[in-house]
Short mmCIF file of C-alpha atoms and ligand atoms in Angstrom, two decimals:
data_model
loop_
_atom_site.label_atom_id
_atom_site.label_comp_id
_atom_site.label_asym_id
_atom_site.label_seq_id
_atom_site.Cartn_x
_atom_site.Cartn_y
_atom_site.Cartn_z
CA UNK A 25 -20.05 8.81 -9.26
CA UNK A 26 -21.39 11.32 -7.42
CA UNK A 27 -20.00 11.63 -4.13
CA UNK A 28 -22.20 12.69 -1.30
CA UNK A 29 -19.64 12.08 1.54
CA UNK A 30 -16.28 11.83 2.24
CA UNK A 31 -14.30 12.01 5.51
CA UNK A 32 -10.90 10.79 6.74
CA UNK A 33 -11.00 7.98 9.03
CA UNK A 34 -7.88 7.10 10.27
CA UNK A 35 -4.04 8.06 9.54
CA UNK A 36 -2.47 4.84 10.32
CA UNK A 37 0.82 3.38 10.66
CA UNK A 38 0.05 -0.27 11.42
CA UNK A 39 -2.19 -3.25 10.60
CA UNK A 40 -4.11 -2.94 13.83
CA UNK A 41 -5.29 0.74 13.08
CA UNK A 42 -7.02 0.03 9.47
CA UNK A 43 -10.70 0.09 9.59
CA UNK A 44 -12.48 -3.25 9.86
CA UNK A 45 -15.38 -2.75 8.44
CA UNK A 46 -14.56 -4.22 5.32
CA UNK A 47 -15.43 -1.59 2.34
CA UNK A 48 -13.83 -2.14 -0.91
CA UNK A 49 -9.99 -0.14 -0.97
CA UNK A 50 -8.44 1.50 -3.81
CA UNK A 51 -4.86 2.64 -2.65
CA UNK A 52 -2.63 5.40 -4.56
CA UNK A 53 0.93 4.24 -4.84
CA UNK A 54 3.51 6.70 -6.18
CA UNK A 55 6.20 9.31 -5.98
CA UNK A 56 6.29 11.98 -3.66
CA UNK A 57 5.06 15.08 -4.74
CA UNK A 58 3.65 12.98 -7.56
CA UNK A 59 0.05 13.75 -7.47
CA UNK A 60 -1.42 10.83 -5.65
CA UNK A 61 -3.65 13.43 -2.62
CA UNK A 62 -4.29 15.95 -6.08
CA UNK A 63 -5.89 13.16 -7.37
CA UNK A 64 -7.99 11.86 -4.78
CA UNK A 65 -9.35 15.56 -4.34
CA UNK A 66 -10.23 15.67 -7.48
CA UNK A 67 -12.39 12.85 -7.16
CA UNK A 68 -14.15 13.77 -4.90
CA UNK A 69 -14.38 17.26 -5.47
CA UNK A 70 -13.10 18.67 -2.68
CA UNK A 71 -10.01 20.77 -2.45
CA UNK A 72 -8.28 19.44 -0.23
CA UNK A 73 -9.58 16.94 2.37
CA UNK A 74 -6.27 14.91 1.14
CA UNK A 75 -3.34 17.23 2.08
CA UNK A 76 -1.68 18.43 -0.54
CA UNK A 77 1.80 19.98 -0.62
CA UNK A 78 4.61 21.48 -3.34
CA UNK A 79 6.75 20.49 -0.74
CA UNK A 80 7.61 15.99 -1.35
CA UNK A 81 6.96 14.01 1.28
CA UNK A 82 3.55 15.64 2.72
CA UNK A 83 1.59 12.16 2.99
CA UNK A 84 3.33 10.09 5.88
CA UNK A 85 0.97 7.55 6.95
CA UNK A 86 -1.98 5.33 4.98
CA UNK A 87 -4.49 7.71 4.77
CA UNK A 88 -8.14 5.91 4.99
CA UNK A 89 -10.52 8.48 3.63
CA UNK A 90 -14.05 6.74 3.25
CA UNK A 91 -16.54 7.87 0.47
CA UNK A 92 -20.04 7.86 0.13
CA UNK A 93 -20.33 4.92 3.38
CA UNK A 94 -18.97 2.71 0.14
CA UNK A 95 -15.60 2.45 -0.38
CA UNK A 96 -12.03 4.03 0.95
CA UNK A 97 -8.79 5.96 -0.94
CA UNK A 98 -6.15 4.91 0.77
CA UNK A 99 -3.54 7.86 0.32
CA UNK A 100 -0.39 5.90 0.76
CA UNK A 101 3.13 7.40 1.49
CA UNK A 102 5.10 8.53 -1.89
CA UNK A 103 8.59 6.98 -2.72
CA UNK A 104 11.49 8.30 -3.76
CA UNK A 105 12.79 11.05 -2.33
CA UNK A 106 15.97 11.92 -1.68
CA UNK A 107 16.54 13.26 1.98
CA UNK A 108 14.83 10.80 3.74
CA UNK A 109 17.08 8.72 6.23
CA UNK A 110 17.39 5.24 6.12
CA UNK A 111 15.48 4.56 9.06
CA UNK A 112 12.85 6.13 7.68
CA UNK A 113 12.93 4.40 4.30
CA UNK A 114 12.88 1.01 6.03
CA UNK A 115 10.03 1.67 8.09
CA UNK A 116 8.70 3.14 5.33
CA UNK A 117 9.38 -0.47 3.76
CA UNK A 118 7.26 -2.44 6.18
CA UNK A 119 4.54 -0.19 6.00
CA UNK A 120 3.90 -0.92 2.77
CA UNK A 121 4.83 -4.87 2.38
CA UNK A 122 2.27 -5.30 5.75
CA UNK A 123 -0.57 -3.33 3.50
CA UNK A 124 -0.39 -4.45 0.43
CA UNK A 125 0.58 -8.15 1.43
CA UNK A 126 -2.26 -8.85 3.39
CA UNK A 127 -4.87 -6.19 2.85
CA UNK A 128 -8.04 -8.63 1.58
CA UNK A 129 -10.34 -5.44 0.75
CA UNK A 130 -8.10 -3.92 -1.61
CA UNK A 131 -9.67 -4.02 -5.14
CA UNK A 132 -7.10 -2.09 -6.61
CA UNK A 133 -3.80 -0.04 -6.97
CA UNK A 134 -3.79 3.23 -8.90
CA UNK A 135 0.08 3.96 -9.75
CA UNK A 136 0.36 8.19 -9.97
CA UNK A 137 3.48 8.33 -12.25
CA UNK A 138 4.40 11.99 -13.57
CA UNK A 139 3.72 12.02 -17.52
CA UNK A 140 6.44 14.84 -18.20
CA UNK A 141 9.04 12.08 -16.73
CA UNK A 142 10.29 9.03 -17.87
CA UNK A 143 9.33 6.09 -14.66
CA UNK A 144 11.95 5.80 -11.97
CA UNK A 145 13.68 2.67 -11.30
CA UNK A 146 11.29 2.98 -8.01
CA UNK A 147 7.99 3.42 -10.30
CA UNK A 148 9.77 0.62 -11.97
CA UNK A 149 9.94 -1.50 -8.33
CA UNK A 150 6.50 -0.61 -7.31
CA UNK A 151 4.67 -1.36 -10.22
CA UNK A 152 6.93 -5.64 -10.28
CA UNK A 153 5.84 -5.69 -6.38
CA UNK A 154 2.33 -5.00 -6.55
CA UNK A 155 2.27 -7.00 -10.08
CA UNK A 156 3.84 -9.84 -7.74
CA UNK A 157 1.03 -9.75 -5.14
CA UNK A 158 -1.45 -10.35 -8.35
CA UNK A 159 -3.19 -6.41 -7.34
CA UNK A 160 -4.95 -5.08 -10.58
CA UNK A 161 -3.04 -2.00 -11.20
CA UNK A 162 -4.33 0.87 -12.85
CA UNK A 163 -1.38 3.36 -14.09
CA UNK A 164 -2.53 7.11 -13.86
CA UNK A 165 -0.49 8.90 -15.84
CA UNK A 166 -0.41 12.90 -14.31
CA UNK A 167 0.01 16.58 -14.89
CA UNK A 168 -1.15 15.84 -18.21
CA UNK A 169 -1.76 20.02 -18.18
CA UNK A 170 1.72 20.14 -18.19
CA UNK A 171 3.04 18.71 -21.86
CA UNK A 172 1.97 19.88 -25.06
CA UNK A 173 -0.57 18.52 -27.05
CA UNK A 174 1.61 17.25 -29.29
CA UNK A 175 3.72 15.17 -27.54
CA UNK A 176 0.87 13.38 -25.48
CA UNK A 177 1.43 10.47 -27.64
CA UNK A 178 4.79 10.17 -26.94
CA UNK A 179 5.16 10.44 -23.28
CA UNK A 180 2.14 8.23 -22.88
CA UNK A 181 4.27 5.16 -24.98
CA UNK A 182 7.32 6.03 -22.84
CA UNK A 183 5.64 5.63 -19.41
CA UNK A 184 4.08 1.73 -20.83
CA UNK A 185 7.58 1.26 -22.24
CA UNK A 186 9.87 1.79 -19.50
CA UNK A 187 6.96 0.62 -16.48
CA UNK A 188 6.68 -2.47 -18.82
CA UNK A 189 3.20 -2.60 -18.27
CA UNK A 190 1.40 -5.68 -19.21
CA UNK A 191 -1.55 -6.16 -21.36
CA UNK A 192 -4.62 -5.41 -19.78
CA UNK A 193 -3.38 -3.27 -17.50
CA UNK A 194 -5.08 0.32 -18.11
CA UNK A 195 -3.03 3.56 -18.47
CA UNK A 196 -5.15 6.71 -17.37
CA UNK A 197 -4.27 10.55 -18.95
CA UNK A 198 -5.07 12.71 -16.31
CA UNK A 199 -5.04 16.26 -14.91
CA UNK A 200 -5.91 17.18 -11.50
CA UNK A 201 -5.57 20.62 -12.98
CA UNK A 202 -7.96 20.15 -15.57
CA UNK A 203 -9.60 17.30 -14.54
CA UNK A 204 -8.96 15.74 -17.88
CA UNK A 205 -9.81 11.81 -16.89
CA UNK A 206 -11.70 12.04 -14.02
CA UNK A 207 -15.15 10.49 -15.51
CA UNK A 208 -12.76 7.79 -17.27
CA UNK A 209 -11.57 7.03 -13.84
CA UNK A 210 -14.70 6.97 -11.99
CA UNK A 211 -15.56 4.48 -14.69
CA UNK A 212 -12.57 2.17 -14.57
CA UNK A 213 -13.04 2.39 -10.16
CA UNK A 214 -16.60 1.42 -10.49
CA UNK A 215 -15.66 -2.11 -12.22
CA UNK A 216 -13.53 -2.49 -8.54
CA UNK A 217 -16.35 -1.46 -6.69
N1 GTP B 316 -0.07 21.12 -12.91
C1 GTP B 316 -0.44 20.11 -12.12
N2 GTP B 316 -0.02 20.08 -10.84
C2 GTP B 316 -0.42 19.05 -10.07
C3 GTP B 316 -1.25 18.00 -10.56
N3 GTP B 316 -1.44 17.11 -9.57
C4 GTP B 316 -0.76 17.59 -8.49
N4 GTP B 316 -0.13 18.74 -8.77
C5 GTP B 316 0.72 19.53 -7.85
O1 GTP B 316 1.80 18.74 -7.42
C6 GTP B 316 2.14 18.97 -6.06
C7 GTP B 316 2.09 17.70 -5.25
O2 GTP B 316 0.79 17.21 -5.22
P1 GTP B 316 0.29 16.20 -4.06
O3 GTP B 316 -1.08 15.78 -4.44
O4 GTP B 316 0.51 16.78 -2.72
O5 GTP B 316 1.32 14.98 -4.27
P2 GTP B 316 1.45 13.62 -3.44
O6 GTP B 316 1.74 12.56 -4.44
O7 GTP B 316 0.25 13.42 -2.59
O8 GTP B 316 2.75 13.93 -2.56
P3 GTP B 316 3.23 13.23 -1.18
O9 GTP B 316 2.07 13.25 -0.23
O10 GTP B 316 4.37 14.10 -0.76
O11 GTP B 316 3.67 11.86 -1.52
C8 GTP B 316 1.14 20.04 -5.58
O12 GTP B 316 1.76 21.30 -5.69
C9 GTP B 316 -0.02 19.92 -6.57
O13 GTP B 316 -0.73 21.11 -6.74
C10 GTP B 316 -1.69 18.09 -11.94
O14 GTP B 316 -2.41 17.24 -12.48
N5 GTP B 316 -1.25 19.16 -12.66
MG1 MG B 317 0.09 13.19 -0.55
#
């Protein structure tokens, strides 16, 4: 796809701030410091309309960024890390369950998950709970710049082991580095679109 436009729209926190003007939504679940902005910028092409950080925990809020007047990303919050306070986790929590519950524009979940690392038992819990709300999930598997050639294979088996994913469900190579599977994915979104 050739994108033409994109622009954030809103950082929101709750139900009543996500656009209404219902466009087709693909969200990023994943990880902090997984990949999940990396990859939307990649997309896109644009360095870094989607905030990027080496620092976990950058992405705070559900990030509606609209392309081409057609569709949104929706940058969602990352899981999993560690010195976040239970407050924060909960609310974290209810953000999510109130999005992907009830969100009727969402086409589709990409789950970011970090090829060099065997899932977490959260990548584990996120991938059951949007499997449980029936969302086609799409697993991207990331920083594919990072492992050796040879052992692609490998650590592509492990991540559909241990995520259990189920047939049908597509597993994505990709490097925002390199863009290795960024016309695979533009093909794979278009089907949602
Ligand atoms: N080598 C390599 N580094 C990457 C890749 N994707 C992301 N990174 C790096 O990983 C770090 C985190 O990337 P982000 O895109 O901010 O991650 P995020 O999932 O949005 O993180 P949160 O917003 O904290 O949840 C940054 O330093 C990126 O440059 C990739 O494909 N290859
Ligand atoms: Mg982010």
């Amino acid at each position: 796809m050739k994108v033409t436009n994109a622009e954030i729209v809103i950082s929101a926190v709750s139900k009543k701030q996500y656009p209404n003007d219902l466009l087709p939504e693909i969200a990023l679940a994943g990880r902090s410091n997984v990949g999940k902005s990396s990859f939307i910028n990649k997309l896109i092409n644009r360095k870094s309309l989607a905030r990027t950080s080496s620092k976990p925990g950058k992405t705070q809020t559900l990030n509606f960024y609209k392309i081409n007047d057609a569709f949104y990303f929706v940058d969602v919050p990352g899981y999993g890390y560690a010195k976040v306070s239970k407050t924060e986790r909960e609310k974290w929590g209810k953000m999510m369950e109130e999005y992907f519950q009830t969100r009727e524009n969402l086409k589709a979940v990409l789950l970011v998950t970090d090829i060099r690392h065997e899932p977490t038992k959260d990548d584990i819990q996120m991938y059951d709970f949007l499997k449980h709300f029936e969302l086609p999930v799409i697993v991207v598997a990331t920083k594919m710049d990072k492992i050796p050639k040879g052992k692609r294979a490998s650590h592509l088996k492990r991540t559909i082991n241990t995520l259990q994913v189920e047939k049908g469900d597509l597993v994505l190579p990709f490097s925002a580095e390199t863009g290795e599977g960024k016309d695979e994915a533009w093909g794979i979104l278009k089907k949602y679109l």
